Short mmCIF file of C-alpha atoms in Angstrom, two decimals:
data_model
loop_
_atom_site.label_atom_id
_atom_site.label_comp_id
_atom_site.label_asym_id
_atom_site.label_seq_id
_atom_site.Cartn_x
_atom_site.Cartn_y
_atom_site.Cartn_z
CA UNK B 10 97.58 102.90 37.81
CA UNK B 11 94.31 103.66 38.92
CA UNK B 12 93.22 105.79 42.09
CA UNK B 13 92.46 102.65 44.56
CA UNK B 14 96.30 101.67 43.38
CA UNK B 15 97.54 104.70 44.63
CA UNK B 16 95.04 104.26 47.73
CA UNK B 17 96.57 100.87 48.54
CA UNK B 18 100.02 102.20 48.32
CA UNK B 19 100.17 105.52 50.01
CA UNK B 20 97.78 103.90 53.05
CA UNK B 21 100.99 100.48 52.63
CA UNK B 22 103.62 103.86 53.44
CA UNK B 23 101.70 104.92 56.28
CA UNK B 24 101.15 101.82 58.43
CA UNK B 25 105.25 100.99 57.62
CA UNK B 26 105.81 104.64 59.02
CA UNK B 27 103.01 104.28 62.00
CA UNK B 28 104.47 100.83 63.06
CA UNK B 29 108.06 102.07 62.76
CA UNK B 30 107.18 105.08 65.43
CA UNK B 31 106.58 102.48 67.20
CA UNK B 32 109.03 100.51 67.21
CA UNK B 33 111.11 103.19 67.70
CA UNK B 34 108.65 104.30 70.96
CA UNK B 35 109.72 100.09 71.98
CA UNK B 36 113.79 100.84 71.40
CA UNK B 37 113.64 104.60 73.21
CA UNK B 38 111.19 103.00 76.10
CA UNK B 39 113.77 100.35 76.58
CA UNK B 40 117.20 101.92 75.92
CA UNK B 41 116.33 105.14 77.87
CA UNK B 42 117.81 105.76 80.69
CA UNK B 43 115.70 108.43 82.70
CA UNK B 44 111.65 108.95 83.40
CA UNK B 45 111.36 111.84 81.26
CA UNK B 46 113.44 110.17 78.60
CA UNK B 47 111.34 106.80 78.46
CA UNK B 48 108.39 109.42 78.52
CA UNK B 49 110.18 111.77 75.13
CA UNK B 50 109.96 108.44 73.31
CA UNK B 51 107.10 106.75 74.52
CA UNK B 52 104.13 109.39 73.02
CA UNK B 53 106.29 109.51 69.43
CA UNK B 54 103.57 106.38 69.16
CA UNK B 55 100.76 108.00 71.09
CA UNK B 56 100.07 110.97 68.18
CA UNK B 57 101.96 110.64 65.73
CA UNK B 58 102.29 107.33 64.85
CA UNK B 59 98.36 106.81 65.65
CA UNK B 60 97.45 109.37 63.47
CA UNK B 61 99.38 107.81 60.30
CA UNK B 62 97.97 104.17 61.31
CA UNK B 63 94.42 105.37 61.15
CA UNK B 64 95.22 107.43 57.74
CA UNK B 65 96.15 104.43 56.55
CA UNK B 66 93.22 102.46 57.85
CA UNK B 67 91.07 105.52 56.06
CA UNK B 68 92.50 104.88 52.72
CA UNK B 69 92.02 101.84 52.41
CA UNK B 70 88.63 101.26 53.82
CA UNK B 71 87.77 104.23 51.48
CA UNK B 72 84.69 104.80 53.95
CA UNK B 73 83.10 108.10 55.44
CA UNK B 74 81.45 106.35 58.23
CA UNK B 75 85.28 104.89 59.31
CA UNK B 76 86.39 108.39 58.37
CA UNK B 77 84.36 109.43 61.33
CA UNK B 78 85.24 107.03 63.68
CA UNK B 79 89.26 107.55 62.85
CA UNK B 80 88.66 110.99 63.79
CA UNK B 81 87.03 110.07 66.83
CA UNK B 82 89.44 108.26 68.21
CA UNK B 83 92.49 110.73 66.51
CA UNK B 84 90.45 113.63 68.74
CA UNK B 85 89.80 111.87 71.44
CA UNK B 86 94.23 110.60 72.07
CA UNK B 87 94.82 114.52 70.79
CA UNK B 88 92.80 115.11 73.90
CA UNK B 89 93.75 112.58 76.36
CA UNK B 90 97.93 112.14 76.05
CA UNK B 91 98.67 115.61 77.22
CA UNK B 92 96.53 115.22 80.39
CA UNK B 93 99.02 111.73 81.35
CA UNK B 94 101.74 112.89 80.53
CA UNK B 95 101.36 115.27 82.98
CA UNK B 96 99.97 113.38 85.22
CA UNK B 97 102.69 110.70 84.92
CA UNK B 98 105.84 113.50 84.61
CA UNK B 99 104.40 115.82 87.54
CA UNK B 100 103.96 111.73 89.96
CA UNK B 101 107.61 111.13 88.24
CA UNK B 102 109.10 114.88 89.48
CA UNK B 103 107.53 114.61 93.26
CA UNK B 104 108.59 111.46 93.74
CA UNK B 105 112.22 112.33 92.99
CA UNK B 106 112.36 109.99 89.24
CA UNK B 107 113.20 113.46 87.58
CA UNK B 108 117.55 113.27 87.19
CA UNK B 109 118.30 116.94 87.42
CA UNK B 110 121.67 116.30 85.61
CA UNK B 111 120.60 115.12 82.48
CA UNK B 112 118.83 117.90 82.28
CA UNK B 113 119.85 120.65 79.67
CA UNK B 114 117.60 122.60 81.36
CA UNK B 115 115.19 123.12 84.64
CA UNK B 116 113.89 125.54 85.32
CA UNK B 117 110.86 123.77 88.27
CA UNK B 118 113.94 123.43 90.48
CA UNK B 119 115.01 126.39 90.31
CA UNK B 120 111.72 128.03 90.61
CA UNK B 121 111.51 125.55 93.28
CA UNK B 122 114.69 127.46 94.95
CA UNK B 123 113.94 130.47 94.30
CA UNK B 124 110.76 131.04 95.76
CA UNK B 125 110.43 132.34 98.99
CA UNK B 126 110.19 130.18 101.87
CA UNK B 127 107.55 131.44 104.40
CA UNK B 128 108.99 132.54 108.14
CA UNK B 129 107.49 130.79 110.86
CA UNK B 130 105.04 132.82 113.43
CA UNK B 131 105.58 133.50 115.83
CA UNK B 132 102.63 132.37 117.79
CA UNK B 133 100.97 129.22 116.31
CA UNK B 134 97.96 128.77 114.77
CA UNK B 135 95.21 126.84 116.19
CA UNK B 136 93.46 125.32 113.18
CA UNK B 137 93.99 121.43 112.26
CA UNK B 138 97.32 121.51 111.46
CA UNK B 139 98.00 122.50 115.06
CA UNK B 140 95.03 122.89 117.59
CA UNK B 141 94.77 124.86 120.55
CA UNK B 142 95.53 123.24 123.61
CA UNK B 143 92.49 122.14 125.48
CA UNK B 144 91.03 123.59 128.66
CA UNK B 145 89.30 120.78 130.07
CA UNK A 6 99.24 94.84 51.04
CA UNK A 7 100.34 91.28 52.53
CA UNK A 8 104.10 92.78 53.13
CA UNK A 9 103.07 95.97 54.23
CA UNK A 10 100.87 94.29 57.27
CA UNK A 11 103.40 90.97 57.35
CA UNK A 12 106.23 93.97 58.05
CA UNK A 13 104.18 96.16 60.67
CA UNK A 14 103.11 92.97 62.60
CA UNK A 15 107.19 92.72 62.81
CA UNK A 16 107.63 96.47 64.19
CA UNK A 17 104.38 96.58 66.02
CA UNK A 18 105.79 92.70 67.88
CA UNK A 19 109.37 94.12 68.82
CA UNK A 20 107.32 97.61 70.20
CA UNK A 21 105.42 95.10 72.09
CA UNK A 22 107.92 92.93 73.48
CA UNK A 23 110.67 95.85 73.97
CA UNK A 24 108.00 97.69 75.98
CA UNK A 25 106.85 94.16 78.02
CA UNK A 26 110.58 94.23 78.80
CA UNK A 27 111.31 97.58 80.24
CA UNK A 28 107.64 97.01 82.40
CA UNK A 29 109.29 93.58 84.25
CA UNK A 30 112.68 95.85 84.71
CA UNK A 31 111.13 99.63 85.04
CA UNK A 32 112.55 100.87 88.48
CA UNK A 33 109.33 102.59 89.35
CA UNK A 34 105.97 101.98 88.52
CA UNK A 35 106.11 105.63 86.31
CA UNK A 36 108.52 104.20 84.31
CA UNK A 37 106.03 100.30 84.06
CA UNK A 38 102.85 102.79 83.08
CA UNK A 39 105.14 104.81 79.83
CA UNK A 40 105.67 100.75 78.95
CA UNK A 41 102.34 99.99 78.92
CA UNK A 42 101.29 102.77 77.06
CA UNK A 43 103.75 102.00 74.43
CA UNK A 44 102.32 98.55 74.80
CA UNK A 45 98.54 99.11 74.40
CA UNK A 46 99.85 101.87 71.15
CA UNK A 47 101.32 98.73 69.95
CA UNK A 48 98.37 96.99 70.56
CA UNK A 49 96.14 99.17 68.38
CA UNK A 50 98.31 99.26 66.25
CA UNK A 51 97.96 95.63 65.83
CA UNK A 52 93.88 96.16 65.39
CA UNK A 53 93.86 99.05 62.90
CA UNK A 54 97.22 96.33 60.82
CA UNK A 55 94.90 93.73 61.08
CA UNK A 56 91.33 95.91 59.60
CA UNK A 57 93.39 97.36 56.86
CA UNK A 58 94.53 94.04 55.88
CA UNK A 59 90.76 92.80 55.75
CA UNK A 60 89.21 95.47 55.20
CA UNK A 61 86.99 94.46 58.66
CA UNK A 62 85.00 97.25 60.35
CA UNK A 63 84.07 96.19 62.85
CA UNK A 64 86.83 96.01 65.43
CA UNK A 65 87.31 100.25 64.95
CA UNK A 66 85.56 100.38 68.34
CA UNK A 67 87.66 98.43 70.27
CA UNK A 68 90.43 101.68 69.47
CA UNK A 69 88.70 103.49 71.22
CA UNK A 70 87.84 101.77 74.64
CA UNK A 71 91.81 100.96 74.82
CA UNK A 72 92.68 104.32 73.78
CA UNK A 73 90.48 104.76 76.74
CA UNK A 74 91.62 102.06 79.01
CA UNK A 75 95.03 103.12 78.49
CA UNK A 76 94.70 106.72 79.37
CA UNK A 77 92.14 105.55 82.78
CA UNK A 78 95.19 103.67 83.41
CA UNK A 79 98.18 106.14 83.31
CA UNK A 80 96.58 108.49 84.69
CA UNK A 81 95.58 106.34 87.50
CA UNK A 82 99.09 105.00 88.75
CA UNK A 83 100.18 108.51 88.32
CA UNK A 84 98.15 110.21 90.76
CA UNK A 85 98.90 107.12 92.74
CA UNK A 86 102.15 107.22 92.53
CA UNK A 87 104.52 108.11 95.91
CA UNK A 88 107.65 108.14 96.55
CA UNK A 89 109.41 104.80 97.03
CA UNK A 90 112.65 104.71 99.22
CA UNK A 91 115.63 102.60 98.35
CA UNK A 92 114.23 98.75 100.51
CA UNK A 93 110.37 99.35 100.05
CA UNK A 94 109.11 95.95 98.55
CA UNK A 95 111.32 93.71 100.60
CA UNK A 96 108.93 92.00 103.13
CA UNK A 97 109.58 93.33 106.93
CA UNK A 98 110.69 91.43 110.11
CA UNK A 99 108.58 91.49 112.73
CA UNK A 100 110.51 93.07 114.65
CA UNK A 101 110.73 95.93 112.55
CA UNK A 102 106.78 95.94 112.71
CA UNK A 103 106.10 95.84 115.92
CA UNK A 104 108.47 99.15 116.13
CA UNK A 105 106.47 101.19 113.71
CA UNK A 106 103.36 99.80 115.46
CA UNK A 107 104.37 100.84 118.76
CA UNK A 108 105.71 104.20 117.38
CA UNK A 109 102.37 104.51 115.51
CA UNK A 110 100.50 103.93 119.04
CA UNK A 111 102.66 106.76 120.57
CA UNK A 112 103.69 103.41 123.57
CA UNK A 113 106.56 101.86 124.41
CA UNK A 114 107.94 98.17 122.69
CA UNK A 115 107.20 95.36 124.58
CA UNK A 116 110.44 93.53 123.60
CA UNK A 117 108.91 89.94 125.02
CA UNK A 118 106.52 89.84 122.76
CA UNK A 119 108.98 90.31 119.81
CA UNK A 120 111.57 88.48 121.09
CA UNK A 121 109.20 85.44 121.70
CA UNK A 122 110.64 85.37 125.57
CA UNK A 123 107.55 83.18 127.56
CA UNK A 124 105.51 85.11 129.43
CA UNK A 125 103.06 85.25 131.69
CA UNK A 126 99.96 86.50 129.59
CA UNK A 127 97.62 87.10 132.97
CA UNK A 128 100.44 89.57 134.23
CA UNK A 129 99.14 93.11 133.24
CA UNK A 130 101.46 95.19 130.63
CA UNK A 131 101.98 97.85 132.95
CA UNK A 132 102.82 98.26 135.88
CA UNK A 133 99.96 99.05 137.97
CA UNK A 134 101.15 101.94 139.96
CA UNK A 135 101.01 105.20 137.68
CA UNK A 136 104.66 105.89 137.66
CA UNK A 137 104.91 109.69 139.55
CA UNK A 138 104.42 112.43 136.42
CA UNK A 139 102.74 115.58 139.18
CA UNK A 140 101.84 117.00 135.61
CA UNK A 141 99.86 114.59 133.65
CA UNK A 142 99.10 111.82 136.68
CA UNK A 143 96.44 114.07 137.83
CA UNK A 144 94.08 114.49 135.03
CA UNK A 145 93.37 110.68 134.34
#
């Protein structure tokens, strides 16, 4: 059994694992009840599944230039996936898509309730929101 | 290797179909965004499996482009996501549109225009003599 055969077998295992993660993400996105749960399912193949698939590809091709491109793709995905997930989650919270009764811990809502409400000022400020009455 | 490719293709196809079903059902735009992210990931996986099967390397820049497009798309949709009240998405009636525009302009509703009653268009819309209003009437 040569090393190329070993690399091919490892590549096959990695490819099937990555594809299974993508399939699990599809099932989770379809079946889960909430936006946050769907995000949880959807981010599995974005990082680990992609790393597994690209590892399989690298083991199969066995080329240093290809490996460079694949590492670049993984780094790029690791940089962008948290940003996108953060934006989606924040927008979901602000537009009321997060079902708080399904959460075990909801520290953000607790913080919102604990934060002090600023007292209304006695005299109106003359900023852009509340301009001064016109004199003319 | 062919068996591996077939198994991977079946799994990725299933993932893509399930994600598309969620994108079609999704109650909000953000659900559709997440589903389309999964779809793009399945697409990337398909390209990778095809490249691993045939050993070609010219499709690898497509992976960079696809992940970039997915990132920009989801961030854009999330940035401009707005609260969608129930009932949004249906076509409003002419009366509702007229009421909203009247509320925006700060005027009263012209019921004759909304209800389609015949009306003399040369007739002035508002009475010529301003109503008695001693506080605001003098400024004009």
